[in-house]
XYZ file of C-alpha atoms in Angstrom:
496
model
C 0.000 0.000 0.000
C 1.418 3.384 -1.034
C 1.767 6.007 1.710
C 3.227 9.340 0.639
C 2.827 12.887 1.879
C 1.583 15.483 -0.612
C 4.125 17.590 -2.496
C 2.826 20.887 -1.148
C 4.543 23.560 0.959
C 2.943 22.315 4.192
C 4.626 18.909 3.782
C 7.951 19.657 2.111
C 11.220 21.322 3.151
C 11.012 22.571 6.732
C 7.536 21.095 6.925
C 8.391 17.596 5.787
C 7.306 15.358 8.716
C 10.233 13.676 10.463
C 8.224 10.945 12.269
C 11.369 10.198 14.314
C 11.171 8.857 17.870
C 14.648 8.296 19.263
C 17.127 8.533 22.107
C 20.647 9.821 21.470
C 23.132 10.025 24.334
C 25.780 12.712 23.830
C 25.027 14.680 20.716
C 28.059 16.006 18.856
C 29.027 19.487 20.050
C 31.130 22.052 18.198
C 32.560 24.778 20.410
C 32.468 25.031 24.189
C 29.242 24.442 26.050
C 29.291 26.008 29.542
C 28.954 23.285 32.176
C 26.788 25.677 34.200
C 23.890 25.102 31.767
C 22.121 22.325 33.653
C 18.563 21.364 32.763
C 16.254 20.307 29.948
C 14.907 22.202 26.974
C 11.505 20.654 26.248
C 9.874 21.572 22.938
C 7.193 20.186 20.651
C 6.462 20.119 16.935
C 3.280 19.385 14.957
C 4.630 16.310 13.148
C 1.970 14.504 11.126
C 2.294 10.742 11.447
C 0.117 9.955 8.402
C -0.595 11.842 5.175
C -3.675 14.070 5.534
C -7.012 12.376 5.033
C -8.256 15.169 2.750
C -5.084 15.269 0.645
C -3.942 18.576 2.135
C -3.744 20.102 5.579
C -2.166 22.943 7.543
C 1.000 22.666 9.588
C -0.827 23.273 12.881
C -2.786 20.004 12.506
C 0.225 17.695 12.978
C 0.557 15.184 15.807
C 2.527 16.406 18.826
C 6.142 15.135 18.821
C 8.100 16.167 21.924
C 11.874 16.671 22.039
C 13.824 16.826 25.301
C 17.371 18.217 25.086
C 19.060 17.476 28.411
C 22.129 19.562 29.308
C 24.406 17.946 31.892
C 28.003 18.884 32.726
C 28.824 20.073 29.221
C 27.003 17.218 27.473
C 23.652 17.224 25.649
C 21.400 14.209 25.045
C 18.167 13.994 23.071
C 14.976 12.025 23.610
C 11.957 12.265 21.259
C 8.516 10.724 21.590
C 5.037 11.340 20.229
C 2.353 12.339 22.687
C 0.100 9.274 22.839
C -3.140 11.181 22.312
C -6.464 9.443 21.750
C -6.336 10.867 18.248
C -2.949 9.325 17.435
C -3.938 5.988 18.987
C -6.990 5.848 16.696
C -4.799 6.599 13.666
C -2.343 3.869 14.596
C -5.214 1.429 15.020
C -6.567 2.183 11.525
C -3.115 2.784 9.973
C -4.193 6.079 8.381
C -5.254 9.631 9.128
C -8.808 9.966 10.430
C -8.951 13.733 10.795
C -10.166 16.368 8.365
C -10.195 20.160 8.520
C -8.163 21.749 11.319
C -10.151 21.938 14.582
C -13.321 20.804 12.827
C -14.621 17.532 14.271
C -17.521 17.577 11.782
C -15.084 16.712 8.987
C -13.437 13.762 10.770
C -13.815 10.102 9.837
C -16.419 8.304 12.018
C -13.569 6.152 13.355
C -11.669 9.198 14.654
C -11.197 9.706 18.388
C -13.689 11.916 20.190
C -10.833 13.961 21.656
C -9.523 15.871 18.638
C -6.437 17.469 20.205
C -2.907 16.825 18.954
C -1.183 18.302 22.068
C 1.310 19.915 19.694
C 1.795 23.590 20.645
C 3.930 23.762 23.792
C 5.343 21.685 26.623
C 5.922 22.968 30.155
C 6.978 21.243 33.374
C 4.710 21.972 36.336
C 3.492 20.086 39.382
C 5.684 17.060 38.736
C 4.546 16.384 35.162
C 5.370 17.656 31.695
C 2.242 19.215 30.198
C 1.771 18.915 26.413
C -0.764 21.539 25.389
C -2.866 22.699 22.489
C -5.551 25.298 23.090
C -8.446 23.155 21.809
C -8.580 20.723 24.769
C -7.168 19.858 28.177
C -3.431 19.052 28.292
C -1.819 15.641 28.208
C 0.630 14.838 31.015
C 3.948 13.162 30.249
C 6.711 11.709 32.401
C 9.473 14.370 32.162
C 12.277 11.770 32.123
C 10.920 9.116 29.753
C 8.353 11.257 27.865
C 5.857 8.416 28.320
C 2.270 9.659 28.129
C 0.317 9.549 31.387
C -2.978 10.769 29.914
C -5.366 13.698 29.737
C -4.633 16.043 32.629
C -7.467 17.871 34.406
C -5.368 18.641 37.478
C -6.988 15.854 39.487
C -10.503 16.842 38.525
C -10.126 20.506 39.402
C -10.294 21.984 35.873
C -13.742 21.673 34.261
C -13.248 23.766 31.121
C -13.470 22.127 27.702
C -10.183 23.731 26.621
C -6.897 24.983 28.067
C -4.332 27.496 26.847
C -1.098 26.504 25.140
C 0.590 29.590 26.653
C 0.379 29.386 30.447
C 2.746 31.522 32.516
C 4.699 30.701 35.665
C 4.452 33.356 38.391
C 8.138 33.968 39.226
C 7.310 34.869 42.830
C 5.651 31.607 43.877
C 5.743 29.097 41.001
C 1.985 29.261 40.404
C 0.712 28.283 36.948
C -1.395 31.137 35.549
C -3.563 29.850 32.731
C -6.856 30.247 30.902
C -9.271 28.681 28.458
C -11.173 30.236 25.554
C -14.172 28.551 23.952
C -14.169 27.240 27.491
C -17.677 25.736 27.358
C -17.181 24.126 23.962
C -16.899 24.921 20.254
C -17.785 28.505 19.377
C -18.687 29.618 22.907
C -17.515 33.096 23.989
C -16.710 31.868 27.503
C -13.267 32.479 29.006
C -12.012 30.862 32.210
C -8.984 32.050 34.174
C -7.144 29.767 36.620
C -4.293 29.989 39.091
C -2.799 26.625 40.104
C -0.070 26.420 42.743
C 3.302 24.721 42.327
C 1.894 21.468 43.736
C -1.070 21.397 41.352
C -3.791 22.746 43.673
C -6.354 25.109 42.130
C -6.212 28.459 43.956
C -8.367 30.719 41.800
C -11.009 30.379 39.090
C -12.832 33.210 37.288
C -15.292 32.741 34.404
C -16.532 35.517 32.107
C -17.744 36.077 28.543
C -16.061 37.853 25.674
C -18.094 39.953 23.222
C -17.674 37.121 20.684
C -15.797 33.851 20.241
C -12.335 34.487 18.814
C -8.818 33.109 18.997
C -6.858 34.006 22.134
C -3.504 32.378 21.471
C -1.464 33.968 24.260
C -1.976 36.320 27.194
C 0.001 38.633 29.477
C 0.320 38.796 33.261
C 1.433 41.178 35.963
C 1.248 40.877 39.743
C -2.225 42.472 39.687
C -3.778 41.843 36.256
C -4.011 39.476 33.318
C -4.590 40.616 29.732
C -6.357 38.561 27.047
C -5.694 39.633 23.420
C -8.575 38.572 21.130
C -7.267 38.200 17.576
C -9.817 39.057 14.817
C -10.185 35.343 13.965
C -13.736 34.387 14.885
C -15.447 31.022 15.272
C -18.717 29.886 13.698
C -20.095 26.405 14.402
C -22.520 26.505 11.447
C -19.586 27.188 9.140
C -17.761 24.223 10.655
C -20.775 21.937 10.215
C -20.778 22.894 6.535
C -17.163 21.727 6.278
C -15.526 25.132 6.688
C -12.675 26.393 8.804
C -12.856 26.786 12.564
C -11.488 30.341 12.263
C -12.240 33.134 9.781
C -10.426 36.461 9.529
C -12.613 39.489 10.247
C -10.849 42.646 8.961
C -13.569 44.933 10.328
C -13.026 43.792 13.902
C -10.571 45.579 16.216
C -7.708 44.041 18.108
C -9.607 43.504 21.349
C -8.130 43.184 24.850
C -9.809 42.021 28.049
C -8.067 43.151 31.258
C -8.975 41.175 34.389
C -7.822 42.030 37.927
C -6.350 38.883 39.451
C -8.182 39.580 42.717
C -11.407 40.561 40.931
C -14.421 38.894 39.337
C -16.189 38.744 35.972
C -17.786 42.120 36.652
C -14.350 43.753 36.845
C -13.187 42.880 33.312
C -12.285 45.969 31.255
C -12.363 45.849 27.439
C -9.968 47.903 25.335
C -10.061 48.284 21.537
C -7.112 48.640 19.184
C -6.862 49.255 15.417
C -8.814 47.048 13.025
C -7.275 44.419 10.755
C -4.281 43.725 12.996
C -2.832 40.482 14.314
C -1.512 40.415 17.878
C -0.502 36.857 18.756
C 2.404 36.289 21.167
C 3.346 38.374 24.191
C 6.920 39.224 25.148
C 6.245 40.586 28.638
C 4.139 43.052 30.593
C 4.366 45.196 33.697
C 2.607 47.977 35.605
C 3.976 51.410 36.441
C 2.291 54.677 37.483
C -1.238 53.405 36.857
C -0.384 52.119 33.378
C -0.263 48.492 32.304
C 2.259 47.948 29.502
C 2.098 44.903 27.198
C 4.868 44.278 24.673
C 4.173 41.961 21.735
C 4.770 41.633 17.987
C 1.881 43.022 15.927
C 1.240 42.509 12.204
C -0.842 44.865 10.052
C -3.135 42.129 8.755
C -3.837 38.427 8.608
C -0.612 36.398 8.690
C -2.521 33.082 8.788
C -3.171 32.559 5.080
C -4.953 29.281 5.896
C -7.736 31.182 7.732
C -8.944 33.585 5.017
C -11.786 36.094 5.024
C -15.310 34.993 4.129
C -14.633 35.676 0.434
C -11.475 33.528 0.555
C -9.073 36.449 0.265
C -5.771 36.766 2.117
C -3.261 39.615 1.911
C -0.072 39.163 -0.077
C 2.838 38.618 2.351
C 4.734 41.607 0.981
C 1.827 43.911 1.901
C 2.104 43.028 5.602
C 4.437 44.643 8.088
C 5.147 43.766 11.686
C 7.000 45.265 14.610
C 7.466 44.701 18.309
C 4.866 47.062 19.780
C 3.918 48.373 23.218
C 0.248 48.590 24.193
C -0.474 50.975 27.095
C -3.615 50.446 29.167
C -4.712 53.269 31.463
C -6.036 51.425 34.509
C -7.202 54.684 36.072
C -9.280 55.685 33.054
C -12.712 54.592 31.848
C -13.469 50.907 32.188
C -14.563 50.611 28.561
C -12.319 52.083 25.881
C -14.605 51.173 23.019
C -15.195 54.724 21.916
C -13.088 55.857 18.974
C -11.420 58.591 21.007
C -10.254 56.014 23.561
C -8.988 53.417 21.082
C -5.538 52.049 21.854
C -2.704 53.071 19.595
C 0.394 50.942 20.176
C 3.845 52.420 19.710
C 6.707 50.555 18.013
C 9.744 49.316 19.928
C 11.543 47.858 16.896
C 11.563 48.792 13.221
C 11.985 45.219 11.942
C 9.605 42.244 11.661
C 9.915 39.809 14.542
C 8.075 36.967 16.250
C 8.398 34.214 18.876
C 9.435 36.648 21.643
C 10.956 35.496 24.941
C 11.980 37.365 28.069
C 14.070 36.463 31.101
C 11.224 34.627 32.816
C 12.497 35.523 36.285
C 11.047 38.934 35.358
C 7.726 37.782 33.889
C 5.085 40.388 34.739
C 7.644 42.845 36.113
C 9.474 45.950 34.956
C 12.114 44.624 32.563
C 14.577 45.624 29.870
C 15.639 42.614 27.779
C 13.777 40.610 25.144
C 14.843 37.956 22.640
C 13.103 37.443 19.299
C 13.338 35.855 15.890
C 13.782 38.652 13.365
C 13.592 39.025 9.603
C 15.737 41.306 7.491
C 14.845 40.988 3.762
C 18.069 42.802 2.787
C 20.259 39.931 3.979
C 21.425 37.333 1.434
C 19.183 34.380 0.601
C 20.009 31.386 -1.588
C 17.503 31.899 -4.391
C 18.114 28.362 -5.667
C 16.034 27.191 -2.683
C 12.916 28.822 -4.144
C 10.578 30.936 -2.053
C 11.224 31.519 1.605
C 9.078 29.150 3.691
C 6.310 30.189 6.085
C 7.724 31.262 9.482
C 11.041 32.321 7.932
C 13.218 34.360 10.304
C 16.875 34.853 9.390
C 18.139 36.537 12.573
C 18.251 35.782 16.271
C 18.043 39.104 18.101
C 18.347 40.686 21.523
C 16.176 43.780 21.976
C 16.524 46.337 24.746
C 12.896 47.439 25.135
C 13.963 50.471 27.161
C 16.322 51.948 24.565
C 15.074 50.218 21.401
C 18.605 49.055 20.585
C 19.075 45.553 19.169
C 21.893 43.090 18.570
C 21.404 40.206 16.132
C 23.146 37.207 14.589
C 22.672 36.224 10.947
C 23.574 32.526 10.428
C 23.825 32.449 6.624
C 21.865 32.560 3.383
C 20.209 29.125 3.716
C 19.298 29.092 7.408
C 16.403 30.170 9.589
C 15.426 29.756 13.217
C 12.848 28.139 15.441
C 11.638 29.742 18.679
C 14.401 30.653 21.168
C 14.542 30.185 24.920
C 16.532 32.120 27.523
C 18.615 30.469 30.257
C 20.066 32.693 33.033
C 23.845 32.510 33.504
C 23.146 31.765 37.184
C 20.154 31.953 39.498
C 21.194 35.421 40.685
C 22.538 36.785 37.381
C 21.319 40.250 36.326
C 18.243 40.354 34.110
C 18.982 39.242 30.565
C 22.462 37.912 31.370
C 22.719 34.316 30.222
C 22.289 32.207 27.122
C 19.872 32.136 24.203
C 19.249 28.661 22.794
C 17.415 27.991 19.534
C 17.054 25.374 16.819
C 18.675 26.381 13.539
C 17.160 25.019 10.327
C 19.414 24.267 7.354
C 17.287 24.685 4.227
C 19.896 23.052 2.008
C 20.627 20.063 4.250
C 19.054 17.166 6.095
C 20.153 18.158 9.575
C 19.312 20.645 12.311
C 21.493 22.344 14.912
C 20.770 23.584 18.410
C 22.797 26.773 18.835
C 23.829 28.434 22.102
C 24.653 32.158 22.146
C 25.745 34.577 24.840
C 22.603 36.670 25.364
C 24.492 39.974 25.562
C 26.832 39.242 22.630
C 24.392 37.983 20.020
C 26.212 39.280 16.941
C 29.254 37.201 17.899
C 27.306 34.057 17.025
C 27.167 30.704 18.805
C 29.563 29.687 21.535
C 28.386 26.113 20.895
C 26.621 24.242 18.104
C 24.867 20.997 19.027
C 24.503 18.712 16.028
C 21.259 16.807 15.417
C 21.841 14.080 12.794
C 18.484 14.508 11.074
C 16.131 17.347 10.190
C 13.560 18.342 12.791
C 10.274 19.573 11.396
C 9.506 23.197 12.136
C 8.257 23.408 15.717
C 6.122 25.792 17.710
C 7.036 26.344 21.357
C 9.050 25.001 24.249
C 10.402 25.843 27.675
C 13.502 25.465 29.834
C 13.413 23.525 33.116
C 16.465 23.736 35.426
C 17.956 20.424 36.575
C 17.404 21.474 40.196
C 13.659 21.806 39.576
C 13.459 18.348 38.027
C 15.531 16.842 40.856
C 13.307 18.412 43.537
C 10.216 17.001 41.836
C 11.879 13.593 41.534
C 12.586 13.499 45.270
C 8.960 14.355 46.081
C 7.561 11.361 44.192
């Protein structure tokens, strides 16, 4: 029986599924890896196990394949395993894909699993387990050492929402998991639930409220006193889904909408703020409060960057017509509770002049006044090997440090046939100054069949890697991941 993936951009090049589960002790390292880097970089990729049932699909619909890069005394080892979701188990049983349109259960094969999640967007260690998350369902829990799947994780019955964010935050002051759910009562519902779960997995806080409409909320921002929910103008319509359409549709006439919730408040205390129309605000870098103002820094694009979720008439903007920058949104917490009026509409100000995405901060300063950010950046003026054809989706040719206070940046360009996956930041020591440490990121080689994990000094980015960790095969483009110190894993191990 023939089994081949389609020759389309979503399944070739960077997006060619790897389907590799493996364990490699001591990856080859070029350069000098500081022995002080002790811990595990967990990350996950949508990596389709079978060719799409409908003959085509989008990258985000791949099965979750987790990689764990363990740093120990100057050595790095790799372990990779698929998340054993109900969905993947059903596919393995039938030996084929059973799933149709992205996040549309009405297009699935009758033999498909009821739980449609792929658990493919991020992985984060908390409460003794590694959580594999996608925002359409509850997480799956994995063993952080073996990556064996434990099962769907509802925090011992405490979380009752239908969904769960793929971008939770850790409160740096107490280790609490701050998290939320959108479409929290099921497909197309405008309900949002906010949770705070302590370091041991006990639910401390739960607040439910409704948004003006059901829309994508991919990420959020936190401070010591507030949380901010950015609603992207991608709305949900169940009737459209039942007719075989997409879960999300771009709405250019809708504003970039923000819900601001006091962490010690209730549903009645939510404030709604409106930004410019036809803008895409997806990932947050960081946020803080000062002098009655709540500041949220995040990349913003001037239109729909998700070409696979077009407008109702099927149109999407040409990539060259879009521009993006790292922007700062300023919310006046002492002003009117509803900034819906035109004269109160938010107008973000740029921090950078270049396109960027996948932002990370020094997470010891999450929700606090800060200075340093790390992003993937794109400079179209830099050389590109035209023999490779068009640049792929999610193409970023620089790894950059941005000082959000001064606007200055420092970046490394790896070459004309390379691009990056999302970076992480590792402090040089537990008490190092903010932003002083290492930036670690996967480096794609567009003209080869391998991938590297590069390690850079965070304050000397232009100097390039101090170490290159060689991966002897190509990893498919991934989404998100997180760093867990070895001491944190050891403490959890001793508590079992």
